[in-house]
CSV table of C-alpha atoms in Angstrom, one decimal:
chain,number,residue,atom,x,y,z
I,1,MET,CA,-15.6,-15.1,8.6
I,2,ALA,CA,-15.5,-12.7,11.2
I,3,GLU,CA,-14.4,-14.5,14.7
I,4,VAL,CA,-16.1,-12.7,17.3
I,5,VAL,CA,-16.7,-15.9,19.6
I,6,TYR,CA,-13.8,-18.3,19.0
I,7,PRO,CA,-11.1,-16.0,20.6
I,8,PRO,CA,-12.7,-15.5,24.2
I,9,VAL,CA,-13.9,-18.8,23.8
I,10,ILE,CA,-10.1,-20.0,23.7
I,11,VAL,CA,-9.2,-17.7,26.3
I,12,ALA,CA,-11.8,-19.3,28.7
I,13,LEU,CA,-10.8,-22.8,27.7
I,14,LYS,CA,-6.8,-22.0,28.3
I,15,THR,CA,-7.8,-20.5,31.8
I,16,PHE,CA,-10.0,-23.9,32.7
I,17,TRP,CA,-7.2,-25.8,31.1
I,18,LYS,CA,-4.4,-24.2,33.7
I,19,TYR,CA,-7.4,-24.6,36.7
I,20,LEU,CA,-7.2,-28.4,36.0
I,21,GLY,CA,-3.5,-28.2,35.7
I,22,LEU,CA,-3.2,-30.3,32.6
I,23,GLN,CA,-0.1,-30.8,31.3
I,24,PHE,CA,-0.1,-31.1,27.5
I,25,THR,CA,2.3,-33.0,25.2
I,26,PHE,CA,1.4,-32.0,21.6
I,27,THR,CA,3.3,-33.3,18.5
I,28,GLY,CA,3.1,-33.4,14.8
I,29,GLU,CA,1.5,-30.1,14.4
I,30,ALA,CA,3.8,-29.2,11.6
I,31,HIS,CA,1.0,-31.9,9.6
I,32,ILE,CA,-1.7,-29.3,10.3
I,33,PRO,CA,-1.8,-27.3,6.7
I,34,ARG,CA,-1.2,-23.4,7.3
I,35,LYS,CA,-4.1,-22.5,4.5
I,36,GLY,CA,-6.4,-24.3,2.9
I,37,GLY,CA,-9.1,-27.1,3.8
I,38,ALA,CA,-8.4,-30.3,5.8
I,39,ILE,CA,-10.2,-32.7,7.6
I,40,LEU,CA,-8.9,-33.7,11.7
I,41,ALA,CA,-10.2,-37.2,11.9
I,42,MET,CA,-10.0,-37.9,15.7
I,43,ASN,CA,-10.6,-41.0,18.1
I,44,HIS,CA,-13.1,-40.3,20.7
I,45,ILE,CA,-12.6,-41.1,24.5
I,46,GLY,CA,-14.0,-38.1,26.4
I,47,TYR,CA,-16.6,-35.4,26.4
I,48,LEU,CA,-13.7,-32.7,26.2
I,49,ASP,CA,-11.8,-34.0,23.0
I,50,PHE,CA,-13.0,-31.5,21.0
I,51,ALA,CA,-11.7,-28.8,22.9
I,52,LEU,CA,-8.5,-30.1,23.7
I,53,ILE,CA,-7.6,-31.0,20.2
I,54,GLY,CA,-8.7,-27.9,19.3
I,55,THR,CA,-6.3,-26.2,21.8
I,56,ALA,CA,-3.6,-28.6,20.1
I,57,ALA,CA,-4.5,-27.0,16.5
I,58,LEU,CA,-3.9,-23.6,18.0
I,59,PRO,CA,-0.1,-23.3,16.9
I,60,ALA,CA,-0.8,-23.9,13.4
I,61,ASN,CA,-3.1,-20.8,13.8
I,62,ARG,CA,-5.9,-22.6,12.9
I,63,LEU,CA,-9.2,-22.8,14.0
I,64,VAL,CA,-11.2,-26.2,13.7
I,65,ARG,CA,-14.7,-26.2,12.7
I,66,PHE,CA,-16.1,-29.4,14.6
I,67,MET,CA,-18.9,-31.6,13.7
I,68,ALA,CA,-21.2,-32.0,16.3
I,69,LYS,CA,-24.3,-33.4,17.4
I,70,LYS,CA,-27.6,-31.5,17.2
I,71,GLU,CA,-28.6,-32.0,20.9
I,72,ILE,CA,-25.4,-29.5,21.8
I,73,PHE,CA,-26.6,-26.9,19.3
I,74,ASP,CA,-30.0,-27.3,21.1
I,75,ASN,CA,-28.6,-26.6,24.4
I,76,LYS,CA,-29.9,-23.0,25.6
I,77,LEU,CA,-25.8,-22.1,26.9
I,78,ALA,CA,-23.5,-24.2,24.4
I,79,GLY,CA,-26.0,-23.7,21.2
I,80,PRO,CA,-25.0,-19.9,20.8
I,81,LEU,CA,-21.5,-20.6,21.1
I,82,MET,CA,-21.4,-23.5,18.9
I,83,ARG,CA,-23.1,-21.3,16.1
I,84,GLY,CA,-21.1,-18.4,16.8
I,85,MET,CA,-17.9,-20.6,16.3
I,86,HIS,CA,-19.5,-22.0,13.0
I,87,HIS,CA,-19.2,-25.0,14.0
I,88,ILE,CA,-21.3,-27.7,12.1
I,89,ASN,CA,-24.6,-29.2,13.4
I,90,VAL,CA,-25.3,-32.9,12.8
I,91,ASP,CA,-28.5,-34.2,12.8
I,92,ARG,CA,-28.7,-37.9,12.6
I,93,ASN,CA,-32.3,-37.6,10.9
I,94,ASN,CA,-30.7,-35.6,8.4
I,95,GLY,CA,-27.5,-36.4,7.7
I,96,SER,CA,-27.3,-34.6,4.3
I,97,ALA,CA,-27.4,-31.3,5.3
I,98,SER,CA,-24.7,-31.8,7.7
I,99,PHE,CA,-22.4,-33.4,4.9
I,100,VAL,CA,-23.3,-30.1,2.5
I,101,ALA,CA,-22.3,-28.0,5.1
I,102,ALA,CA,-19.0,-29.7,6.1
I,103,LEU,CA,-18.5,-29.6,2.0
I,104,ARG,CA,-18.9,-26.3,1.9
I,105,ALA,CA,-16.6,-25.2,4.8
I,106,LEU,CA,-13.8,-27.4,3.7
I,107,ARG,CA,-14.1,-25.9,0.1
I,108,SER,CA,-13.7,-22.7,1.5
I,109,GLY,CA,-10.4,-23.5,3.1
I,110,GLU,CA,-11.8,-24.6,6.5
I,111,ILE,CA,-10.7,-27.2,8.9
I,112,VAL,CA,-13.0,-29.4,9.6
I,113,GLY,CA,-12.7,-31.8,13.0
I,114,ILE,CA,-14.5,-35.2,12.6
I,115,PHE,CA,-14.9,-37.8,15.0
I,116,PRO,CA,-15.4,-41.0,12.6
I,117,GLU,CA,-16.3,-43.2,15.4
I,118,GLY,CA,-19.3,-41.4,15.5
I,119,THR,CA,-19.1,-41.6,19.4
I,120,ILE,CA,-17.1,-42.3,22.7
I,121,SER,CA,-15.2,-45.7,22.6
I,122,LYS,CA,-16.3,-46.8,26.0
I,123,SER,CA,-13.3,-49.5,25.6
I,124,PHE,CA,-10.9,-46.3,24.6
I,125,GLU,CA,-9.7,-48.2,21.9
I,126,ILE,CA,-10.4,-47.5,18.0
I,127,LYS,CA,-13.9,-48.8,16.9
I,128,ASP,CA,-15.0,-49.3,13.6
I,129,LEU,CA,-15.3,-45.8,11.5
I,130,LYS,CA,-18.0,-44.5,9.8
I,131,SER,CA,-17.5,-43.2,6.3
I,132,GLY,CA,-18.0,-39.6,6.5
I,133,ALA,CA,-14.4,-38.5,6.6
I,134,VAL,CA,-13.3,-40.3,3.8
I,135,ARG,CA,-16.4,-39.3,1.8
I,136,LEU,CA,-16.0,-35.9,2.6
I,137,ALA,CA,-12.2,-35.8,1.4
I,138,MET,CA,-13.2,-37.6,-1.7
I,139,GLY,CA,-15.8,-35.0,-2.3
I,140,SER,CA,-13.5,-31.9,-1.3
I,141,ASN,CA,-10.1,-33.1,-2.4
I,142,VAL,CA,-8.8,-32.3,0.8
I,143,PRO,CA,-6.1,-34.1,3.4
I,144,VAL,CA,-7.2,-36.2,6.1
I,145,ILE,CA,-5.1,-35.3,8.9
I,146,PRO,CA,-5.5,-38.5,11.4
I,147,ALA,CA,-5.2,-37.2,14.9
I,148,VAL,CA,-5.4,-39.0,18.8
I,149,ILE,CA,-5.8,-37.8,22.1
I,150,TRP,CA,-5.0,-39.4,24.9
I,151,GLY,CA,-5.5,-38.7,28.7
I,152,SER,CA,-9.0,-36.7,28.1
I,153,GLN,CA,-10.4,-39.9,29.1
I,154,ARG,CA,-9.4,-39.3,33.1
I,155,ILE,CA,-11.3,-36.3,33.4
I,156,TRP,CA,-14.5,-36.7,31.7
I,157,THR,CA,-16.0,-40.0,29.6
I,158,LYS,CA,-19.1,-41.8,29.2
I,159,GLY,CA,-20.2,-44.1,31.9
I,160,VAL,CA,-17.7,-42.4,34.3
I,161,LYS,CA,-18.3,-39.8,36.9
I,162,ARG,CA,-16.6,-36.4,35.6
I,163,ASP,CA,-13.6,-35.5,38.1
I,164,LEU,CA,-12.7,-31.7,37.5
I,165,ARG,CA,-10.3,-31.3,40.6
I,166,ARG,CA,-6.9,-30.1,39.7
I,167,LYS,CA,-5.0,-33.3,39.4
I,168,ASN,CA,-2.0,-32.6,36.9
I,169,VAL,CA,-3.7,-35.3,34.3
I,170,PRO,CA,-1.2,-35.3,31.4
I,171,ILE,CA,-2.8,-34.7,28.2
I,172,TYR,CA,-1.2,-36.0,24.8
I,173,VAL,CA,-2.6,-35.0,21.0
I,174,THR,CA,-0.6,-36.1,18.0
I,175,PHE,CA,-1.1,-35.4,14.4
I,176,GLY,CA,-0.6,-37.9,11.7
I,177,GLU,CA,0.8,-37.5,8.4
I,178,PRO,CA,-1.6,-36.1,5.8
I,179,LEU,CA,-4.0,-38.9,4.2
I,180,HIS,CA,-5.1,-38.4,0.4
I,181,PHE,CA,-8.1,-40.3,-0.8
I,182,GLU,CA,-8.7,-39.6,-4.6
I,183,LYS,CA,-12.4,-39.1,-5.8
I,184,GLY,CA,-14.1,-42.3,-7.0
I,185,SER,CA,-11.7,-44.6,-5.1
I,186,ASP,CA,-12.9,-47.3,-2.6
I,187,VAL,CA,-14.3,-45.7,0.2
I,188,GLU,CA,-14.4,-49.5,2.4
I,189,SER,CA,-10.3,-49.2,1.7
I,190,GLY,CA,-9.7,-46.0,2.8
I,191,GLU,CA,-11.8,-46.2,6.1
I,192,LYS,CA,-9.6,-49.2,6.7
I,193,ILE,CA,-6.5,-47.4,5.9
I,194,LEU,CA,-7.7,-44.2,8.2
I,195,ARG,CA,-8.2,-46.5,10.8
I,196,GLU,CA,-5.5,-48.7,10.9
I,197,LYS,CA,-3.5,-45.1,10.9
I,198,LEU,CA,-5.6,-44.0,14.1
I,199,ILE,CA,-4.6,-47.5,16.2
I,200,ALA,CA,-1.2,-47.0,15.1
I,201,LEU,CA,-1.0,-43.2,16.3
I,202,LEU,CA,-3.0,-44.2,19.4
I,203,HIS,CA,-0.5,-47.4,20.4
I,204,GLU,CA,2.4,-44.9,19.8
I,205,VAL,CA,1.2,-42.2,22.1
I,206,GLN,CA,-0.1,-44.9,25.1
I,207,GLU,CA,3.8,-46.3,24.7
I,208,SER,CA,5.1,-42.8,25.5
I,209,TYR,CA,2.5,-41.9,28.0
I,210,PRO,CA,3.9,-41.2,31.7
I,211,ASP,CA,1.6,-43.0,34.1
I,212,SER,CA,1.1,-46.4,34.3
I,213,HIS,CA,-2.0,-48.0,32.8
I,214,ILE,CA,-2.2,-51.1,34.5
I,215,GLY,CA,-5.5,-51.6,37.0
I,216,GLN,CA,-6.7,-48.1,35.7
I,217,ARG,CA,-10.6,-47.6,34.7
I,218,TRP,CA,-9.1,-45.1,32.2
I,219,ALA,CA,-7.3,-47.6,30.3
I,220,PRO,CA,-8.2,-50.6,28.0
I,221,LEU,CA,-7.8,-54.1,28.8
I,222,ARG,CA,-5.0,-55.0,26.4
I,223,LEU,CA,-3.0,-52.5,28.6
I,224,GLY,CA,-3.6,-54.1,32.0
I,225,GLY,CA,-6.9,-51.5,32.6
I,226,THR,CA,-9.9,-52.5,33.6
I,227,ALA,CA,-12.2,-50.5,31.2
I,228,PRO,CA,-15.0,-52.1,29.0
I,229,ALA,CA,-14.0,-54.8,26.6
I,230,PRO,CA,-14.4,-53.6,22.8
I,231,LEU,CA,-17.4,-54.2,21.3
I,232,ASN,CA,-16.0,-54.7,17.9
């Protein structure tokens, strides 16, 4: 498909990241297939996660088609950009349409980005997962690439005023080894495997993160931070 909108948006985002002074550490890019369909199943801790993870996938020469809520597509400014980049509209009142659109994209060889938690985790821990990523993998016979991001919540997240000042925040993104879910296998077991992998990757990233978590609003209670307690 023609890529008219995505390239200039990438240039704009890279300029924005430079303005913010973000310090990127990307690992595991080799796990992203250079061709063919795949699902990126990601944790969700901030409003910029999709753009940051999309940036991390660029060294693999892949453009990610993110599944995003309908409200973003309805926005007068963001909507045309989302459609121009061929992202996938998720209408929670008509989930089957977005599922079919994602299946079509995967079968045509695209990488589809999904936040299986469904919404931002206010505790910054991995919440319970919805079944969409595993069911899509089974229906399209493509791998699921678990991915975690850490640091984006320090810029803009739910319940906290956004801070777009330049302050050299470290942003870590890591991609895990592909997971394969055969058609007809147990969906709940697949969700459990995916969640355990996301948790393990998140803990690895947090352990290597250069800034202290103790006493920070952007850090989970488990690490001595003051974020809200997990709800599950």
